[in-house]
Short mmCIF file of C-alpha atoms and ligand atoms in Angstrom, two decimals:
data_model
loop_
_atom_site.label_atom_id
_atom_site.label_comp_id
_atom_site.label_asym_id
_atom_site.label_seq_id
_atom_site.Cartn_x
_atom_site.Cartn_y
_atom_site.Cartn_z
CA MET A 7 -112.74 97.72 111.90
CA THR A 8 -110.41 98.32 109.10
CA LYS A 9 -111.01 101.70 107.08
CA HIS A 10 -110.02 101.70 103.43
CA SER A 11 -109.92 104.69 101.04
CA VAL A 12 -111.20 103.91 97.84
CA VAL A 13 -110.95 106.51 94.93
CA LEU A 14 -114.15 107.57 93.26
CA ILE A 15 -114.63 108.43 89.64
CA PRO A 16 -118.48 109.48 90.19
CA GLY A 17 -118.61 109.91 85.65
CA ASP A 18 -121.38 111.78 84.24
CA GLY A 19 -124.91 111.25 83.03
CA ILE A 20 -126.61 107.94 85.44
CA GLY A 21 -122.90 107.16 86.46
CA VAL A 22 -123.55 110.80 88.83
CA GLU A 23 -127.22 108.51 90.21
CA THR A 24 -125.31 104.97 90.11
CA SER A 25 -122.62 106.29 92.30
CA ALA A 26 -124.66 108.04 95.04
CA ALA A 27 -126.80 104.80 95.19
CA MET A 28 -123.90 102.37 95.67
CA GLN A 29 -122.01 104.93 98.00
CA GLN A 30 -125.38 104.50 100.21
CA VAL A 31 -125.45 100.64 99.84
CA VAL A 32 -121.35 100.31 100.54
CA ALA A 33 -122.31 102.51 104.29
CA ALA A 34 -125.13 100.23 104.49
CA SER A 35 -123.06 97.27 104.70
CA GLY A 36 -120.52 98.36 107.56
CA VAL A 37 -117.06 98.70 105.49
CA ASP A 38 -116.01 102.06 106.19
CA ILE A 39 -114.47 104.22 103.27
CA ASP A 40 -112.82 106.51 102.90
CA TRP A 41 -113.81 107.61 99.24
CA VAL A 42 -111.28 109.75 97.54
CA VAL A 43 -112.76 111.84 95.02
CA GLN A 44 -111.65 112.49 91.43
CA GLN A 45 -112.73 113.20 88.10
CA ALA A 46 -112.82 112.07 84.54
CA GLY A 47 -114.35 112.86 81.36
CA ALA A 48 -116.01 115.97 79.31
CA GLY A 49 -117.10 117.32 81.72
CA CYS A 50 -113.53 117.83 83.53
CA ILE A 51 -111.86 118.88 79.95
CA ASP A 52 -112.65 123.38 80.91
CA GLU A 53 -111.01 123.12 84.42
CA HIS A 54 -107.76 120.36 83.00
CA GLY A 55 -107.80 121.06 79.73
CA THR A 56 -107.93 117.03 79.68
CA PRO A 57 -110.67 113.91 79.94
CA LEU A 58 -108.49 112.16 82.10
CA PRO A 59 -106.77 114.34 84.63
CA ASP A 60 -103.02 113.55 86.48
CA GLU A 61 -103.97 114.02 89.35
CA THR A 62 -106.74 111.38 89.13
CA VAL A 63 -104.19 109.15 87.61
CA GLN A 64 -102.02 109.67 90.39
CA ALA A 65 -104.90 109.36 93.19
CA ILE A 66 -105.76 105.71 91.37
CA ARG A 67 -101.61 105.14 91.93
CA GLU A 68 -101.51 106.00 95.63
CA TYR A 69 -104.45 104.52 96.70
CA LYS A 70 -104.16 101.37 94.51
CA THR A 71 -108.33 101.27 94.36
CA ALA A 72 -110.57 102.97 92.59
CA ILE A 73 -114.53 102.07 91.77
CA LYS A 74 -115.96 104.73 88.53
CA GLY A 75 -118.91 105.55 87.15
CA PRO A 76 -119.51 105.67 83.35
CA VAL A 77 -118.10 108.30 81.29
CA THR A 78 -119.71 109.67 78.08
CA THR A 79 -117.60 109.41 75.42
CA PRO A 80 -118.75 112.12 72.53
CA VAL A 81 -118.50 111.39 68.84
CA GLY A 82 -116.23 112.82 66.25
CA THR A 83 -115.26 115.34 68.94
CA GLY A 84 -111.13 113.93 68.91
CA PHE A 85 -112.16 112.98 72.55
CA ARG A 86 -109.95 110.06 73.73
CA SER A 87 -111.62 107.45 75.76
CA VAL A 88 -111.18 107.84 79.57
CA ASN A 89 -111.16 104.27 79.94
CA VAL A 90 -108.94 103.08 77.47
CA ALA A 91 -106.51 105.88 78.53
CA LEU A 92 -106.62 104.56 81.77
CA ARG A 93 -106.07 101.19 80.97
CA LYS A 94 -103.27 101.92 79.01
CA THR A 95 -101.96 104.47 81.55
CA LEU A 96 -101.77 102.35 84.66
CA ASN A 97 -101.46 98.63 82.39
CA LEU A 98 -105.05 97.34 83.61
CA TYR A 99 -104.16 94.23 81.79
CA VAL A 100 -107.22 92.28 82.72
CA ASN A 101 -111.05 92.89 82.07
CA LEU A 102 -112.99 90.51 84.56
CA ARG A 103 -116.87 90.43 84.64
CA PRO A 104 -118.32 87.32 86.53
CA VAL A 105 -121.82 86.67 85.23
CA MET A 106 -124.54 85.42 87.73
CA SER A 107 -129.06 85.01 87.54
CA ILE A 108 -130.24 86.83 89.87
CA PRO A 109 -133.98 85.31 90.00
CA GLY A 110 -136.74 88.09 89.39
CA ALA A 111 -134.05 89.96 87.09
CA GLY A 112 -135.87 88.60 84.49
CA GLY A 113 -133.07 86.64 82.69
CA ARG A 114 -133.70 83.73 80.58
CA TYR A 115 -131.36 81.68 82.78
CA ASP A 116 -131.63 81.32 86.37
CA ASP A 117 -128.28 79.37 86.83
CA VAL A 118 -125.79 81.23 85.45
CA ASP A 119 -122.48 81.28 87.44
CA LEU A 120 -119.79 82.49 85.03
CA VAL A 121 -116.64 85.02 84.83
CA ILE A 122 -115.05 86.16 82.41
CA VAL A 123 -111.51 87.08 81.98
CA ARG A 124 -110.61 88.80 78.36
CA GLU A 125 -106.96 90.12 77.97
CA ASN A 126 -107.24 94.46 77.82
CA THR A 127 -104.31 95.05 76.54
CA GLU A 128 -103.68 94.23 72.88
CA ASP A 129 -105.62 92.29 69.51
CA LEU A 130 -108.06 94.40 67.35
CA TYR A 131 -108.07 96.87 69.98
CA ALA A 132 -104.65 97.92 70.22
CA GLY A 133 -105.71 100.36 67.88
CA ILE A 134 -103.14 99.83 65.38
CA GLU A 135 -104.91 100.44 62.19
CA PHE A 136 -104.47 101.61 58.16
CA GLU A 137 -106.89 103.79 56.85
CA GLU A 138 -108.31 103.27 53.34
CA GLY A 139 -106.36 105.05 50.58
CA ALA A 140 -103.69 106.22 52.97
CA ARG A 141 -99.74 105.51 51.45
CA ASP A 142 -98.88 103.42 54.71
CA THR A 143 -101.94 101.63 53.87
CA GLU A 144 -100.67 101.12 50.28
CA GLU A 145 -97.12 99.82 51.33
CA LEU A 146 -98.76 97.52 53.97
CA ILE A 147 -100.26 96.26 51.00
CA GLY A 148 -97.35 96.00 48.63
CA PHE A 149 -95.56 94.61 51.20
CA ILE A 150 -97.55 92.06 51.68
CA GLU A 151 -97.67 91.11 48.68
CA ALA A 152 -94.10 91.32 48.16
CA HIS A 153 -93.57 88.62 50.71
CA GLY A 154 -96.29 86.27 49.18
CA LYS A 155 -98.75 86.71 52.43
CA GLY A 156 -101.48 86.85 50.21
CA SER A 157 -103.38 89.74 47.63
CA ILE A 158 -105.74 92.36 49.75
CA SER A 159 -107.40 94.96 48.23
CA LYS A 160 -106.23 98.52 47.29
CA ASP A 161 -109.85 99.85 48.06
CA SER A 162 -108.88 98.40 52.03
CA GLY A 163 -108.94 99.26 55.31
CA ILE A 164 -106.98 97.11 57.64
CA SER A 165 -106.67 96.88 61.47
CA ILE A 166 -103.61 94.87 63.38
CA LYS A 167 -104.60 91.96 65.74
CA PRO A 168 -101.19 91.31 67.87
CA ILE A 169 -101.61 88.96 69.92
CA SER A 170 -98.24 87.92 72.34
CA VAL A 171 -96.80 85.13 74.68
CA GLY A 172 -96.39 87.64 77.27
CA ALA A 173 -99.68 89.07 77.18
CA THR A 174 -101.25 85.49 76.76
CA ARG A 175 -99.50 83.84 80.20
CA ASN A 176 -100.30 87.23 82.28
CA ILE A 177 -104.16 86.40 81.69
CA VAL A 178 -104.24 82.42 81.48
CA GLU A 179 -102.27 82.47 84.46
CA PHE A 180 -104.46 85.38 86.00
CA ALA A 181 -107.83 82.80 85.36
CA PHE A 182 -106.35 80.23 86.59
CA GLU A 183 -105.35 82.19 89.75
CA TYR A 184 -108.75 83.95 90.02
CA ALA A 185 -109.89 80.26 90.15
CA GLU A 186 -108.29 78.87 92.56
CA ALA A 187 -108.60 81.40 94.77
CA ASN A 188 -112.37 81.75 94.27
CA ASP A 189 -113.01 77.83 94.22
CA ARG A 190 -114.05 77.67 90.63
CA LYS A 191 -113.56 74.70 88.73
CA LYS A 192 -112.93 74.42 85.13
CA VAL A 193 -111.06 77.36 82.62
CA THR A 194 -112.51 77.49 79.62
CA ALA A 195 -109.92 79.07 76.54
CA VAL A 196 -112.09 80.87 73.39
CA HIS A 197 -110.36 81.73 70.58
CA LYS A 198 -110.46 80.54 66.57
CA ALA A 199 -107.12 78.95 66.21
CA ASN A 200 -108.37 76.43 63.50
CA ILE A 201 -108.50 80.26 61.15
CA MET A 202 -105.77 82.04 62.83
CA LYS A 203 -102.81 80.64 63.34
CA HIS A 204 -100.12 82.78 64.43
CA SER A 205 -102.69 84.66 66.85
CA ASP A 206 -105.36 82.21 68.28
CA GLY A 207 -103.32 79.68 67.41
CA LEU A 208 -99.98 81.55 69.79
CA PHE A 209 -103.43 82.39 72.06
CA LEU A 210 -104.34 78.60 72.32
CA ARG A 211 -100.98 77.12 72.46
CA GLU A 212 -99.96 79.13 74.95
CA ALA A 213 -103.36 78.53 76.93
CA ARG A 214 -102.80 74.84 77.31
CA GLU A 215 -98.65 75.29 78.71
CA VAL A 216 -100.15 77.65 80.84
CA ALA A 217 -102.94 75.12 81.94
CA ARG A 218 -100.43 72.11 82.07
CA LYS A 219 -98.64 74.13 85.47
CA HIS A 220 -102.18 73.62 86.54
CA GLU A 221 -102.54 70.59 86.27
CA GLY A 222 -104.31 68.37 89.26
CA GLY A 223 -106.50 71.52 90.64
CA ILE A 224 -107.97 73.11 88.28
CA ALA A 225 -109.89 71.60 84.97
CA PHE A 226 -109.62 72.95 81.44
CA ASP A 227 -110.12 73.29 78.32
CA ASP A 228 -111.28 75.32 75.31
CA LYS A 229 -113.66 76.20 72.71
CA ILE A 230 -113.80 78.41 69.07
CA VAL A 231 -115.40 81.47 69.44
CA ASP A 232 -118.70 80.33 67.18
CA ALA A 233 -119.03 77.32 68.72
CA PHE A 234 -119.00 78.60 72.23
CA CYS A 235 -121.28 81.07 71.45
CA MET A 236 -124.19 78.37 70.59
CA ASN A 237 -123.49 77.06 73.53
CA MET A 238 -123.62 79.97 75.70
CA VAL A 239 -126.65 80.59 74.21
CA MET A 240 -128.25 76.97 74.63
CA ASP A 241 -126.64 76.04 78.24
CA PRO A 242 -125.20 79.18 79.98
CA SER A 243 -124.08 76.40 83.41
CA GLN A 244 -122.05 74.24 81.37
CA PHE A 245 -118.81 77.12 81.59
CA ASP A 246 -117.14 78.70 84.77
CA VAL A 247 -114.29 80.74 84.33
CA ILE A 248 -113.46 81.53 80.72
CA VAL A 249 -110.50 83.17 78.76
CA PHE A 250 -110.28 85.32 75.65
CA PRO A 251 -108.39 87.30 73.74
CA ASN A 252 -109.77 91.34 73.89
CA LEU A 253 -112.44 91.08 71.04
CA TYR A 254 -114.02 87.71 71.85
CA GLY A 255 -114.23 88.81 75.95
CA ASP A 256 -115.60 92.21 74.85
CA ILE A 257 -118.48 90.80 72.74
CA ALA A 258 -118.65 87.54 75.20
CA SER A 259 -119.49 89.94 78.01
CA ASP A 260 -122.69 91.30 76.59
CA LEU A 261 -124.12 88.11 75.12
CA ALA A 262 -123.50 87.22 78.46
CA ALA A 263 -125.08 89.92 80.28
CA GLY A 264 -127.97 89.76 78.02
CA LEU A 265 -128.74 86.09 79.15
CA VAL A 266 -129.28 87.02 82.98
CA GLY A 267 -130.88 90.15 82.59
CA GLY A 268 -129.15 92.85 80.60
CA LEU A 269 -126.79 95.34 81.13
CA GLY A 270 -128.12 96.86 84.45
CA LEU A 271 -126.66 94.15 85.97
CA ALA A 272 -123.04 93.64 84.61
CA PRO A 273 -120.42 94.08 86.95
CA GLY A 274 -116.79 94.47 85.96
CA ALA A 275 -113.15 95.58 86.79
CA ASN A 276 -110.30 96.49 85.67
CA ILE A 277 -106.96 94.42 87.29
CA GLY A 278 -103.05 95.19 87.11
CA ARG A 279 -100.45 94.05 88.65
CA GLU A 280 -100.78 97.66 91.32
CA CYS A 281 -104.64 99.05 90.80
CA ALA A 282 -107.62 97.78 90.35
CA VAL A 283 -110.75 99.94 89.18
CA PHE A 284 -114.00 98.79 89.60
CA GLU A 285 -117.04 99.60 87.61
CA ALA A 286 -119.87 98.44 85.80
CA VAL A 287 -120.07 97.56 81.97
CA HIS A 288 -122.64 99.86 80.96
CA GLY A 289 -122.39 103.63 79.71
CA SER A 290 -123.72 106.57 81.11
CA ALA A 291 -127.08 106.22 79.75
CA PRO A 292 -127.81 109.59 77.97
CA ASP A 293 -131.13 108.47 77.09
CA ILE A 294 -132.38 108.51 80.88
CA ALA A 295 -129.25 110.53 82.77
CA GLY A 296 -130.70 112.71 85.74
CA LYS A 297 -134.02 111.08 85.50
CA ASN A 298 -133.56 109.12 88.62
CA LEU A 299 -134.51 105.71 86.38
CA ALA A 300 -130.84 103.75 86.36
CA ASN A 301 -130.84 101.12 87.64
CA PRO A 302 -127.01 100.59 90.02
CA THR A 303 -127.43 97.47 90.25
CA ALA A 304 -124.37 97.09 88.76
CA GLN A 305 -121.99 99.67 89.87
CA ILE A 306 -123.18 98.14 93.00
CA LEU A 307 -122.12 94.59 92.57
CA SER A 308 -118.67 96.09 90.98
CA ALA A 309 -118.47 97.99 94.46
CA ALA A 310 -119.14 94.07 95.78
CA MET A 311 -116.36 92.80 93.80
CA MET A 312 -114.02 95.78 95.28
CA LEU A 313 -114.74 94.65 98.70
CA ASP A 314 -113.82 91.58 97.94
CA HIS A 315 -111.32 92.51 96.57
CA LEU A 316 -110.19 94.70 100.33
CA GLY A 317 -110.53 91.12 101.95
CA GLU A 318 -114.17 92.34 103.08
CA ARG A 319 -115.86 89.51 101.63
CA ASP A 320 -118.46 89.47 104.38
CA ALA A 321 -119.77 92.58 103.61
CA ALA A 322 -119.52 91.81 99.62
CA ALA A 323 -121.62 88.41 100.41
CA ARG A 324 -124.14 90.71 102.43
CA ILE A 325 -124.46 93.21 99.67
CA ARG A 326 -125.06 90.15 96.77
CA ASN A 327 -128.09 88.65 99.03
CA ALA A 328 -129.45 91.85 99.89
CA VAL A 329 -129.19 91.93 95.85
CA ARG A 330 -130.98 88.55 95.43
CA ALA A 331 -133.67 89.39 98.01
CA VAL A 332 -135.07 92.57 96.52
CA TYR A 333 -135.20 90.55 92.84
CA SER A 334 -136.58 88.00 94.50
CA LYS A 335 -139.28 90.42 95.70
CA GLY A 336 -140.07 92.06 93.07
CA GLU A 337 -140.86 95.00 94.35
CA HIS A 338 -139.31 97.64 93.84
CA LEU A 339 -136.47 96.88 90.20
CA THR A 340 -136.19 99.62 88.01
CA GLY A 341 -138.07 99.92 84.89
CA ASP A 342 -135.29 98.15 82.51
CA ILE A 343 -135.60 94.93 84.27
CA ARG A 344 -138.44 92.46 83.10
CA ARG A 345 -140.58 92.39 86.16
CA PRO A 346 -143.20 89.29 86.82
CA SER A 347 -146.80 89.73 85.77
CA ARG A 348 -148.08 89.62 89.89
CA THR A 349 -145.84 93.56 89.94
CA ALA A 350 -148.50 95.61 88.92
CA SER A 351 -146.96 98.60 90.28
CA GLU A 352 -145.22 101.46 88.05
CA PRO A 353 -140.82 101.15 87.75
CA ALA A 354 -139.46 101.78 90.66
CA SER A 355 -136.11 104.90 90.59
CA CYS A 356 -133.08 104.56 91.35
CA THR A 357 -133.83 106.42 94.89
CA GLU A 358 -136.47 103.65 95.86
CA PHE A 359 -134.46 100.40 94.62
CA THR A 360 -131.48 101.58 96.97
CA GLU A 361 -133.42 102.36 99.23
CA ALA A 362 -135.13 98.95 99.37
CA LEU A 363 -131.37 97.66 99.06
CA VAL A 364 -130.92 99.16 102.78
CA ASP A 365 -133.17 98.20 104.29
CA GLU A 366 -132.20 94.94 103.70
CA LEU A 367 -128.70 95.23 104.48
CA SER A 368 -130.13 97.55 108.25
P1 NAI B 23 -125.70 102.62 77.84
O1 NAI B 23 -124.93 101.02 78.12
O2 NAI B 23 -125.00 103.50 77.99
O3 NAI B 23 -127.21 102.80 77.45
C1 NAI B 23 -127.57 101.69 76.33
C2 NAI B 23 -128.80 101.60 76.61
O4 NAI B 23 -128.48 100.70 77.80
C3 NAI B 23 -130.05 102.60 76.95
O5 NAI B 23 -130.85 102.71 76.80
C4 NAI B 23 -129.39 103.28 78.34
O6 NAI B 23 -130.52 103.72 78.92
C5 NAI B 23 -129.77 101.44 79.41
N1 NAI B 23 -128.86 101.38 80.35
C6 NAI B 23 -127.67 101.37 80.03
N2 NAI B 23 -127.44 101.09 81.89
C7 NAI B 23 -128.66 101.04 82.36
C8 NAI B 23 -128.56 100.72 83.69
N3 NAI B 23 -128.05 101.11 84.39
N4 NAI B 23 -129.95 101.30 83.92
C9 NAI B 23 -130.97 101.52 83.29
N5 NAI B 23 -130.88 101.44 82.06
C10 NAI B 23 -129.31 101.55 81.69
O7 NAI B 23 -124.17 102.64 76.44
P2 NAI B 23 -124.65 103.76 74.93
O8 NAI B 23 -125.40 104.26 74.48
O9 NAI B 23 -123.84 102.60 73.42
O10 NAI B 23 -123.29 104.99 75.54
C11 NAI B 23 -123.52 105.69 76.06
C12 NAI B 23 -122.09 106.77 76.04
O11 NAI B 23 -121.66 105.85 77.24
C13 NAI B 23 -121.48 106.78 75.34
O12 NAI B 23 -120.74 108.10 74.87
C14 NAI B 23 -120.05 105.99 75.50
O13 NAI B 23 -119.03 106.20 75.03
C15 NAI B 23 -120.04 105.52 76.85
N6 NAI B 23 -119.48 104.22 77.77
C16 NAI B 23 -119.35 104.69 79.04
C17 NAI B 23 -117.93 103.47 79.59
C18 NAI B 23 -117.53 103.59 80.61
O14 NAI B 23 -117.37 104.62 80.90
N7 NAI B 23 -117.66 102.55 81.16
C19 NAI B 23 -118.81 102.30 79.07
C20 NAI B 23 -119.82 101.85 77.63
C21 NAI B 23 -120.13 102.90 77.01
#
C-alpha cells in the first residue's frame, strides 16, 4: 500500500474538532497517511510572529498536498487572512467546490450533482481599492473623467475589477480538464458580459475560445449571472461543471451549498500547478467551538476530494458512500442538519457522528 505524506493544518475554533474527526475517518478508510502537522492562524502569532509561518508554507511546497481546518480572522486587528495569503503565496488559482445532494441531509433538492470552478486570484478580490476621500482616489476620478470614461461622484470608494486573458484561459482550461477526467458532460461559463464588456466580456470571449478547443467532447454553454441564480434555485440538476470569475463563484458556492443542506456539508479545494490545499467551505464557527457540536462532514468530504487527488479513488468513494449511509439512516446527525421527524432523539455530537461513520467504514 502506498503511504502518502500530507500536511495537516488543524486550524482553530471547530477546526480542531473537525480535523480530528477527518483523521479518524481517513484512517478507517484504510489509506496510510503520514500527517505532517503545521500551524496557521491567530494561535501561532505569539510563537512565530505571523499567522502564516514560513515553515507551514515550506511544508506545503515540499509535500504538495495539504488539508486545512478553518482559521478565525479576528476583525479590526490588521490580521491578514491566512486563506488569501496561502492562495497568493502558492498561486492556488483554482477554487474547486463540488456540490452534491445527500439524501437525509435536509436539502431542498435530492438531485444536485454539480462542480463549481472559481477563479481564485483576480476580479474584485484582487484587493486593489481606493478609499473614499483619499488623494489617489481623487486623482483616479480625475483621470477617468479626463479620459471621457464617465463621471464618478467625489464621495465614492472604488474597487478595481481586473480580469485577464491568461487567468481566464487557465481557469476555463482547468474546468474542461476536470470535466474530462471526471466523466462530466458539460461546462457552463457564468458572467455579466452584457454590462461589463471589458472584464466579463473578455471572460466570456476567452471561455468560448477554450471551449472551441474541446469541441466534440464536453458540451459548453454560458449564462448571465442573474439568470443563472434563478435557474439554480428552480432546477439545479441542469448544471454540471460551472466556471466563474472570482466574485460570482464565491456567491454561487454558498447558494449551491444552501440548496443541498448548508455549510456543514460543503467541501472544497484550492489548487495550483504545484500544490493543492483541501478545506471545508465553512469558517471556524466560534459560536459552537469546543462544544463537540460541529458537523465534520464538510472536512471529511474535503478529505475524500484529497484522496481522489492522491489517486486513492476507492477509499474516497467508500467515504462518500459511508457519509450517504449515515445521513440516510438519520440516527446520528449533528444539530445543524434538519433531521427527519421520525428521528425523535437529540442531535448527535461531532464525536457520535464520526463514530457512526467509522462503523459504516469498518
Ligand atoms: P462560519 O462558517 O464559521 O459560521 C457560520 C454559521 O454556520 C455559524 O452559525 C456556525 O455555527 C455554522 N457552522 C459553520 N460550520 C459549521 C459546521 N461544520 N457544523 C455546524 N455548524 C456550522 O462563518 P463566520 O461566522 O462568518 O466566520 C467565523 C470565522 O471563520 C471568521 O473569523 C472567518 O473569518 C473565519 N472563516 C474562515 C474560513 C477558513 O479558514 N476557510 C472560511 C470562512 C470563514
